[in-house]
Amino acid sequence: MKKKMMKITCLLLAMVMLLALAGCGGSAPSEAKASEAPTSAAGNSGNTASAKNKLAFFLPMTGDQMQYGESLSRGAKLALKQYNEAHGTDYVIEVFDDKGDPTEAVNVANKIVTDPTVIAGMGSFSSSCAMAAAPVFEEADLLLFSPNASHTDFPSMGKNMFSAVMSQKYEGAEFADALIGRFGTQNIALLYQNTDHGVIATDVFSKEYEAKGGAVISKETFVPGQTTDFSPVLSKIKEKNPDLLYVNASYSDCAQILMQAKALNLNCQYVCPGMALTEEFLKVVGTTIDGTLVLSSVPAFLPSVLETAKLDASMQAFVDSYTTEYNEIPDGFAASAFDAVNIVLDACAKVGTDTPVLREEIAKLRDFPGVSGYNMQFNESKEMVKGIYMFQIQNGQFVVAE
């Protein structure tokens, strides 16, 4: 009897163990399926949220450069909104404030790379901030796509570095070619801000200008934010009697320099970079320096320019939608951020959100129909190359130079 009871007990125990094992076996497949769910599903389309669906921008949202950060942020958010609506995707943007400070950019970068939902870091306004953060993204093997970093060395800081704007060495060379094409080989004086951007861009410009037969007869520099009286250096330049004066500086310094040059009767063709393409610049100079040329690798959407230029359909749609969304006309920074978002998300739709395949796809970009330039493409060194625009001040307004 005892033996019979023991057999029954053993059978019952065996059944319990089998049921327990069956229960464990039933949950294991569902856990495996969950872990195998694609974390880089192209486009995050439909109703399924992807593990990676965030673009993490770091921009100067406070401080002296906050107006640029705000413009870049708005352009990015508009692009994301339109992309999600058009493709049924669930991408999001998170904006971090780097305050325009490289140290803070590194701090923010360290936060971004620890977020598993981030597809790419997107920053910053300044090359210095983007370059400070670059090693963090490279070590984490996460894409860093800047909407505005133009430093020549930025794309070569790692396999994950890209920018939506033209490299300084290409922009400077294009500017030199444009002036040679318009005026022939002339004597030019260069006055530039003593920053990384100013030094590199001026050096590239000088070499190209002289290679094409022009003569750089004067190169002078100044410290931005410290120099307010430019008359001594402008007097030196005047003695050289240049045909052209190219001032490579921010819009506020450009305005002061050229107005002081005019007061000194330094009579030659004035030239500024795209940083001067702002309403604030025009408010300062008025009609004082009419005739000044502005060279830019990004278009301008100011009312006076729009009246003299016929935009293609994509650019016009961007201007219209941005104006509707924010009740103001976009600038080149907003356009660059708009393009940056679309370039990254278009690549995600093709290959997914994993960094290795994403960077390979982005590097193939050719003839992208952007709103921040035309014929946008990356060369073999991952540097952005595109055409340039030439504007002129007439009656205190920017117009397309004829």
Short mmCIF file of C-alpha atoms in Angstrom, two decimals:
data_model
loop_
_atom_site.label_atom_id
_atom_site.label_comp_id
_atom_site.label_asym_id
_atom_site.label_seq_id
_atom_site.Cartn_x
_atom_site.Cartn_y
_atom_site.Cartn_z
CA MET A 1 0.00 0.00 0.00
CA LYS A 2 2.84 2.29 0.92
CA LYS A 3 4.62 1.50 -2.36
CA LYS A 4 1.41 2.29 -4.27
CA MET A 5 1.03 5.64 -2.49
CA MET A 6 4.67 6.53 -3.22
CA LYS A 7 4.14 5.79 -6.91
CA ILE A 8 1.08 8.03 -6.98
CA THR A 9 2.97 10.82 -5.17
CA CYS A 10 5.88 10.57 -7.61
CA LEU A 11 3.49 10.73 -10.55
CA LEU A 12 1.81 13.82 -9.11
CA LEU A 13 5.20 15.50 -8.54
CA ALA A 14 6.27 14.66 -12.07
CA MET A 15 3.06 16.20 -13.45
CA VAL A 16 3.61 19.38 -11.42
CA MET A 17 7.18 19.67 -12.69
CA LEU A 18 6.07 19.17 -16.29
CA LEU A 19 3.41 21.85 -15.93
CA ALA A 20 5.96 24.21 -14.43
CA LEU A 21 8.38 23.54 -17.25
CA ALA A 22 5.59 23.99 -19.78
CA GLY A 23 4.76 27.34 -18.17
CA CYS A 24 8.39 28.46 -18.45
CA GLY A 25 8.59 27.15 -21.97
CA GLY A 26 5.43 29.08 -22.91
CA SER A 27 6.85 32.43 -21.82
CA ALA A 28 10.32 31.98 -23.32
CA PRO A 29 9.26 32.25 -26.97
CA SER A 30 7.35 35.50 -26.37
CA GLU A 31 10.38 37.01 -24.60
CA ALA A 32 12.62 35.96 -27.47
CA LYS A 33 10.26 37.58 -29.97
CA ALA A 34 10.24 40.80 -27.99
CA SER A 35 14.03 40.93 -27.90
CA GLU A 36 14.20 40.16 -31.61
CA ALA A 37 11.82 42.98 -32.54
CA PRO A 38 13.69 45.35 -34.92
CA THR A 39 15.04 48.33 -33.00
CA SER A 40 15.91 50.16 -36.21
CA ALA A 41 12.75 49.71 -38.22
CA ALA A 42 12.94 52.02 -41.19
CA GLY A 43 10.67 54.97 -40.73
CA ASN A 44 8.87 53.79 -37.59
CA SER A 45 5.84 53.57 -39.87
CA GLY A 46 2.40 52.45 -38.87
CA ASN A 47 1.28 52.21 -35.27
CA THR A 48 4.37 50.45 -33.90
CA ALA A 49 6.74 52.70 -31.97
CA SER A 50 10.43 52.05 -32.53
CA ALA A 51 13.03 51.85 -29.79
CA LYS A 52 15.10 54.45 -31.67
CA ASN A 53 13.00 57.37 -32.80
CA LYS A 54 14.65 60.51 -31.39
CA LEU A 55 16.84 63.22 -32.91
CA ALA A 56 18.71 64.95 -30.08
CA PHE A 57 19.62 68.54 -30.93
CA PHE A 58 22.10 70.51 -28.86
CA LEU A 59 21.95 74.22 -29.63
CA PRO A 60 22.54 77.61 -27.97
CA MET A 61 19.05 78.22 -26.61
CA THR A 62 20.33 80.82 -24.12
CA GLY A 63 23.21 83.28 -24.27
CA ASP A 64 24.60 85.49 -27.03
CA GLN A 65 23.89 82.96 -29.79
CA MET A 66 20.36 82.05 -28.75
CA GLN A 67 18.75 83.65 -31.82
CA TYR A 68 20.60 81.14 -33.99
CA GLY A 69 19.64 78.26 -31.74
CA GLU A 70 16.00 79.29 -31.88
CA SER A 71 16.04 79.47 -35.67
CA LEU A 72 17.74 76.09 -36.03
CA SER A 73 15.31 74.54 -33.55
CA ARG A 74 12.28 75.87 -35.42
CA GLY A 75 13.51 74.63 -38.78
CA ALA A 76 14.18 71.18 -37.33
CA LYS A 77 10.80 70.89 -35.63
CA LEU A 78 8.97 71.94 -38.78
CA ALA A 79 10.80 69.29 -40.80
CA LEU A 80 9.99 66.62 -38.25
CA LYS A 81 6.32 67.59 -38.10
CA GLN A 82 5.96 67.47 -41.87
CA TYR A 83 7.87 64.21 -42.16
CA ASN A 84 5.74 62.46 -39.55
CA GLU A 85 2.55 63.69 -41.18
CA ALA A 86 3.66 62.61 -44.64
CA HIS A 87 5.01 59.19 -43.67
CA GLY A 88 2.92 58.17 -40.66
CA THR A 89 6.03 57.99 -38.50
CA ASP A 90 6.54 58.72 -34.80
CA TYR A 91 9.92 60.48 -34.72
CA VAL A 92 10.53 63.05 -31.98
CA ILE A 93 13.03 65.84 -31.33
CA GLU A 94 14.58 66.76 -28.01
CA VAL A 95 16.49 70.03 -27.78
CA PHE A 96 19.31 70.50 -25.28
CA ASP A 97 20.82 73.90 -24.46
CA ASP A 98 24.59 73.93 -24.96
CA LYS A 99 24.67 77.71 -24.32
CA GLY A 100 27.13 78.11 -27.18
CA ASP A 101 29.83 76.78 -24.86
CA PRO A 102 32.06 73.83 -25.93
CA THR A 103 32.34 72.54 -22.36
CA GLU A 104 28.57 72.47 -21.99
CA ALA A 105 28.30 70.82 -25.42
CA VAL A 106 30.42 67.95 -24.11
CA ASN A 107 28.23 67.64 -21.02
CA VAL A 108 25.11 67.50 -23.17
CA ALA A 109 26.71 65.03 -25.59
CA ASN A 110 27.41 62.66 -22.71
CA LYS A 111 23.70 62.74 -21.81
CA ILE A 112 22.60 62.16 -25.38
CA VAL A 113 24.75 59.10 -26.04
CA THR A 114 23.32 57.32 -22.98
CA ASP A 115 19.76 57.56 -24.33
CA PRO A 116 19.00 54.34 -26.23
CA THR A 117 16.17 56.01 -28.17
CA VAL A 118 18.50 58.48 -29.92
CA ILE A 119 19.14 57.94 -33.62
CA ALA A 120 21.58 60.84 -33.93
CA GLY A 121 22.98 63.87 -32.19
CA MET A 122 22.20 67.04 -34.15
CA GLY A 123 24.40 69.98 -33.23
CA SER A 124 25.56 72.51 -32.83
CA PHE A 125 25.32 76.05 -34.18
CA SER A 126 29.06 76.64 -33.79
CA SER A 127 31.82 74.44 -35.12
CA SER A 128 33.62 74.73 -31.79
CA CYS A 129 30.71 73.12 -29.92
CA ALA A 130 30.22 70.42 -32.56
CA MET A 131 33.92 69.59 -32.58
CA ALA A 132 34.11 69.48 -28.79
CA ALA A 133 31.25 66.99 -28.72
CA ALA A 134 32.47 64.90 -31.67
CA PRO A 135 34.79 62.55 -29.68
CA VAL A 136 31.90 61.66 -27.37
CA PHE A 137 29.72 60.57 -30.29
CA GLU A 138 32.58 58.79 -32.01
CA GLU A 139 33.42 56.77 -28.90
CA ALA A 140 29.75 55.84 -28.50
CA ASP A 141 29.52 55.06 -32.24
CA LEU A 142 26.51 57.33 -32.64
CA LEU A 143 25.83 59.55 -35.64
CA LEU A 144 26.52 63.28 -35.20
CA PHE A 145 24.90 65.34 -37.94
CA SER A 146 25.43 69.07 -37.46
CA PRO A 147 23.05 71.56 -39.06
CA ASN A 148 25.68 74.29 -39.13
CA ALA A 149 29.29 73.19 -38.40
CA SER A 150 31.46 74.41 -41.26
CA HIS A 151 34.97 73.93 -39.84
CA THR A 152 37.22 72.19 -42.34
CA ASP A 153 38.31 69.56 -39.80
CA PHE A 154 34.88 68.58 -38.49
CA PRO A 155 33.99 65.84 -41.02
CA SER A 156 37.38 64.16 -40.51
CA MET A 157 37.02 63.89 -36.72
CA GLY A 158 35.43 60.46 -37.09
CA LYS A 159 33.37 58.20 -39.29
CA ASN A 160 30.13 59.49 -37.72
CA MET A 161 30.54 63.23 -38.42
CA PHE A 162 28.44 65.01 -41.06
CA SER A 163 27.22 68.57 -41.60
CA ALA A 164 24.44 70.14 -43.64
CA VAL A 165 26.55 73.19 -44.53
CA MET A 166 29.47 73.61 -46.84
CA SER A 167 32.96 73.10 -45.48
CA GLN A 168 34.92 76.34 -45.08
CA LYS A 169 37.54 75.28 -47.57
CA TYR A 170 34.95 74.80 -50.28
CA GLU A 171 32.94 77.88 -49.35
CA GLY A 172 36.03 80.11 -49.30
CA ALA A 173 37.18 78.79 -52.65
CA GLU A 174 33.70 79.24 -54.16
CA PHE A 175 33.57 82.82 -52.91
CA ALA A 176 36.93 83.59 -54.48
CA ASP A 177 35.84 82.04 -57.79
CA ALA A 178 32.59 84.04 -57.74
CA LEU A 179 34.42 87.36 -57.31
CA ILE A 180 36.95 86.52 -60.02
CA GLY A 181 34.08 85.55 -62.29
CA ARG A 182 32.26 88.83 -61.66
CA PHE A 183 35.12 91.34 -61.58
CA GLY A 184 38.09 89.56 -63.12
CA THR A 185 41.52 89.56 -61.47
CA GLN A 186 41.52 92.54 -59.10
CA ASN A 187 43.41 93.77 -56.05
CA ILE A 188 41.57 92.73 -52.92
CA ALA A 189 42.00 93.63 -49.24
CA LEU A 190 40.87 91.17 -46.58
CA LEU A 191 39.74 92.11 -43.08
CA TYR A 192 38.67 89.16 -40.95
CA GLN A 193 37.79 88.18 -37.41
CA ASN A 194 40.51 86.41 -35.44
CA THR A 195 38.59 83.18 -34.83
CA ASP A 196 39.04 79.65 -36.15
CA HIS A 197 36.38 80.31 -38.73
CA GLY A 198 37.83 83.66 -39.79
CA VAL A 199 41.40 82.41 -40.06
CA ILE A 200 40.63 79.23 -41.97
CA ALA A 201 38.07 80.76 -44.32
CA THR A 202 40.36 83.69 -45.13
CA ASP A 203 43.35 81.43 -45.75
CA VAL A 204 41.35 79.26 -48.15
CA PHE A 205 39.92 82.32 -49.90
CA SER A 206 43.36 83.90 -50.31
CA LYS A 207 44.94 80.82 -51.83
CA GLU A 208 42.13 80.32 -54.32
CA TYR A 209 41.94 84.01 -55.24
CA GLU A 210 45.65 84.19 -55.95
CA ALA A 211 45.63 80.83 -57.76
CA LYS A 212 43.09 82.30 -60.18
CA GLY A 213 45.25 85.36 -60.86
CA GLY A 214 43.90 87.87 -58.35
CA ALA A 215 46.12 89.79 -55.92
CA VAL A 216 45.60 89.88 -52.13
CA ILE A 217 47.28 93.17 -51.29
CA SER A 218 46.30 93.39 -47.62
CA LYS A 219 45.31 90.94 -44.87
CA GLU A 220 44.26 92.45 -41.55
CA THR A 221 42.58 90.90 -38.55
CA PHE A 222 40.68 91.99 -35.45
CA VAL A 223 39.32 90.47 -32.26
CA PRO A 224 35.50 90.27 -32.36
CA GLY A 225 33.74 91.66 -29.34
CA GLN A 226 36.74 93.82 -28.40
CA THR A 227 37.36 96.03 -31.42
CA THR A 228 34.90 98.86 -32.02
CA ASP A 229 37.08 101.47 -33.71
CA PHE A 230 38.21 100.05 -37.03
CA SER A 231 39.48 103.35 -38.47
CA PRO A 232 43.22 102.62 -37.89
CA VAL A 233 43.16 99.32 -39.78
CA LEU A 234 40.83 100.72 -42.45
CA SER A 235 43.21 103.64 -42.97
CA LYS A 236 46.04 101.16 -43.59
CA ILE A 237 43.90 99.36 -46.12
CA LYS A 238 42.92 102.61 -47.82
CA GLU A 239 46.60 103.39 -48.44
CA LYS A 240 46.82 100.20 -50.53
CA ASN A 241 44.00 101.42 -52.80
CA PRO A 242 42.20 98.06 -53.22
CA ASP A 243 39.58 97.35 -55.85
CA LEU A 244 37.62 95.19 -53.40
CA LEU A 245 37.35 94.96 -49.61
CA TYR A 246 36.16 91.60 -48.30
CA VAL A 247 35.13 91.67 -44.62
CA ASN A 248 34.76 88.19 -43.13
CA ALA A 249 32.93 88.77 -39.86
CA SER A 250 29.58 88.57 -38.09
CA TYR A 251 26.77 90.79 -39.30
CA SER A 252 27.23 93.32 -36.48
CA ASP A 253 30.97 93.71 -37.08
CA CYS A 254 30.46 93.80 -40.86
CA ALA A 255 27.98 96.63 -40.43
CA GLN A 256 30.30 98.72 -38.25
CA ILE A 257 33.38 98.08 -40.40
CA LEU A 258 31.76 98.97 -43.70
CA MET A 259 30.03 102.05 -42.34
CA GLN A 260 33.35 103.26 -40.94
CA ALA A 261 35.01 102.45 -44.27
CA LYS A 262 32.42 104.56 -46.02
CA ALA A 263 33.03 107.43 -43.58
CA LEU A 264 36.75 107.24 -44.41
CA ASN A 265 35.93 107.41 -48.14
CA LEU A 266 37.44 104.00 -48.74
CA ASN A 267 35.91 103.76 -52.17
CA CYS A 268 35.94 100.23 -53.54
CA GLN A 269 33.62 97.26 -53.90
CA TYR A 270 32.53 96.02 -50.47
CA VAL A 271 31.92 92.30 -49.93
CA CYS A 272 30.50 90.39 -46.95
CA PRO A 273 29.85 86.71 -46.16
CA GLY A 274 26.42 85.18 -45.64
CA MET A 275 26.49 86.04 -41.93
CA ALA A 276 25.37 89.52 -42.97
CA LEU A 277 22.12 88.27 -44.52
CA THR A 278 19.90 89.49 -41.70
CA GLU A 279 17.28 92.18 -41.19
CA GLU A 280 19.35 93.40 -38.21
CA PHE A 281 22.26 94.13 -40.54
CA LEU A 282 20.04 96.20 -42.83
CA LYS A 283 18.56 98.12 -39.90
CA VAL A 284 22.06 99.27 -38.95
CA VAL A 285 23.44 100.14 -42.39
CA GLY A 286 20.31 101.50 -44.08
CA THR A 287 21.28 102.76 -47.54
CA THR A 288 24.78 103.85 -46.45
CA ILE A 289 26.60 100.98 -48.15
CA ASP A 290 24.32 100.31 -51.11
CA GLY A 291 26.11 98.22 -53.71
CA THR A 292 27.72 95.90 -51.17
CA LEU A 293 27.80 92.26 -52.27
CA VAL A 294 26.99 89.36 -49.95
CA LEU A 295 28.17 85.85 -50.80
CA SER A 296 26.42 82.90 -49.21
CA SER A 297 26.26 79.12 -49.52
CA VAL A 298 22.66 79.24 -48.26
CA PRO A 299 19.73 81.15 -49.77
CA ALA A 300 18.05 84.16 -48.19
CA PHE A 301 14.29 84.35 -47.78
CA LEU A 302 13.96 88.04 -46.93
CA PRO A 303 10.98 89.78 -48.56
CA SER A 304 13.16 91.89 -50.86
CA VAL A 305 15.02 88.80 -52.05
CA LEU A 306 11.83 86.85 -52.61
CA GLU A 307 10.58 89.69 -54.79
CA THR A 308 13.63 89.43 -57.05
CA ALA A 309 14.14 85.68 -57.08
CA LYS A 310 11.93 82.86 -58.28
CA LEU A 311 12.18 79.99 -55.82
CA ASP A 312 11.76 76.39 -56.84
CA ALA A 313 8.70 74.56 -55.57
CA SER A 314 10.36 72.96 -52.53
CA MET A 315 11.90 76.22 -51.33
CA GLN A 316 8.65 78.11 -51.78
CA ALA A 317 6.76 75.42 -49.87
CA PHE A 318 9.30 75.68 -47.06
CA VAL A 319 8.98 79.46 -46.84
CA ASP A 320 5.18 79.29 -46.89
CA SER A 321 4.92 76.56 -44.25
CA TYR A 322 7.53 78.14 -41.97
CA THR A 323 5.82 81.52 -42.19
CA THR A 324 2.47 79.93 -41.37
CA GLU A 325 3.92 77.94 -38.47
CA TYR A 326 5.92 80.71 -36.80
CA ASN A 327 4.52 83.92 -38.26
CA GLU A 328 7.96 84.97 -39.53
CA ILE A 329 10.11 84.40 -42.60
CA PRO A 330 12.81 81.73 -42.21
CA ASP A 331 16.52 82.36 -42.48
CA GLY A 332 19.33 80.18 -43.78
CA PHE A 333 19.88 78.56 -40.38
CA ALA A 334 16.30 77.33 -40.23
CA ALA A 335 16.67 76.00 -43.76
CA SER A 336 19.87 74.12 -42.87
CA ALA A 337 18.24 72.45 -39.85
CA PHE A 338 15.21 71.60 -42.00
CA ASP A 339 17.47 69.86 -44.51
CA ALA A 340 19.52 68.13 -41.80
CA VAL A 341 16.42 66.46 -40.37
CA ASN A 342 15.15 65.36 -43.76
CA ILE A 343 18.53 63.96 -44.84
CA VAL A 344 18.76 61.82 -41.71
CA LEU A 345 15.15 60.65 -41.77
CA ASP A 346 15.25 59.85 -45.49
CA ALA A 347 18.27 57.66 -44.80
CA CYS A 348 16.43 55.99 -41.89
CA ALA A 349 13.56 55.14 -44.23
CA LYS A 350 15.97 53.35 -46.55
CA VAL A 351 18.25 51.45 -44.16
CA GLY A 352 17.00 51.85 -40.59
CA THR A 353 18.37 53.67 -37.57
CA ASP A 354 21.49 51.68 -36.71
CA THR A 355 24.52 53.94 -36.96
CA PRO A 356 26.79 51.81 -39.22
CA VAL A 357 24.28 51.48 -42.06
CA LEU A 358 22.90 54.96 -41.50
CA ARG A 359 26.25 56.71 -41.91
CA GLU A 360 27.00 54.69 -45.04
CA GLU A 361 23.68 55.70 -46.57
CA ILE A 362 24.11 59.39 -45.70
CA ALA A 363 27.59 59.42 -47.22
CA LYS A 364 25.99 58.45 -50.56
CA LEU A 365 23.93 61.66 -50.67
CA ARG A 366 23.97 63.19 -54.15
CA ASP A 367 21.95 66.06 -55.64
CA PHE A 368 19.68 66.36 -52.62
CA PRO A 369 16.79 68.78 -53.35
CA GLY A 370 17.32 70.84 -50.20
CA VAL A 371 15.97 74.23 -49.21
CA SER A 372 19.34 75.44 -47.85
CA GLY A 373 21.16 75.13 -51.16
CA TYR A 374 21.12 73.34 -54.46
CA ASN A 375 22.94 70.24 -55.70
CA MET A 376 23.66 69.27 -52.10
CA GLN A 377 25.99 66.28 -51.85
CA PHE A 378 28.78 64.75 -49.82
CA ASN A 379 32.16 64.19 -51.43
CA GLU A 380 34.47 61.25 -50.75
CA SER A 381 35.64 62.96 -47.53
CA LYS A 382 32.07 63.38 -46.19
CA GLU A 383 32.22 67.14 -46.80
CA MET A 384 29.10 68.97 -47.92
CA VAL A 385 29.42 70.63 -51.32
CA LYS A 386 26.77 72.82 -52.93
CA GLY A 387 26.35 75.95 -55.02
CA ILE A 388 26.53 79.53 -53.74
CA TYR A 389 24.35 82.63 -53.99
CA MET A 390 25.27 86.27 -54.58
CA PHE A 391 23.17 89.13 -53.21
CA GLN A 392 23.52 92.89 -53.34
CA ILE A 393 22.24 95.74 -51.18
CA GLN A 394 20.04 98.12 -53.15
CA ASN A 395 18.04 100.91 -51.54
CA GLY A 396 18.78 99.42 -48.13
CA GLN A 397 17.47 95.96 -49.09
CA PHE A 398 19.00 92.67 -50.21
CA VAL A 399 18.28 91.64 -53.77
CA VAL A 400 19.65 88.90 -55.99
CA ALA A 401 22.79 90.21 -57.69
CA GLU A 402 22.42 90.34 -61.43
#
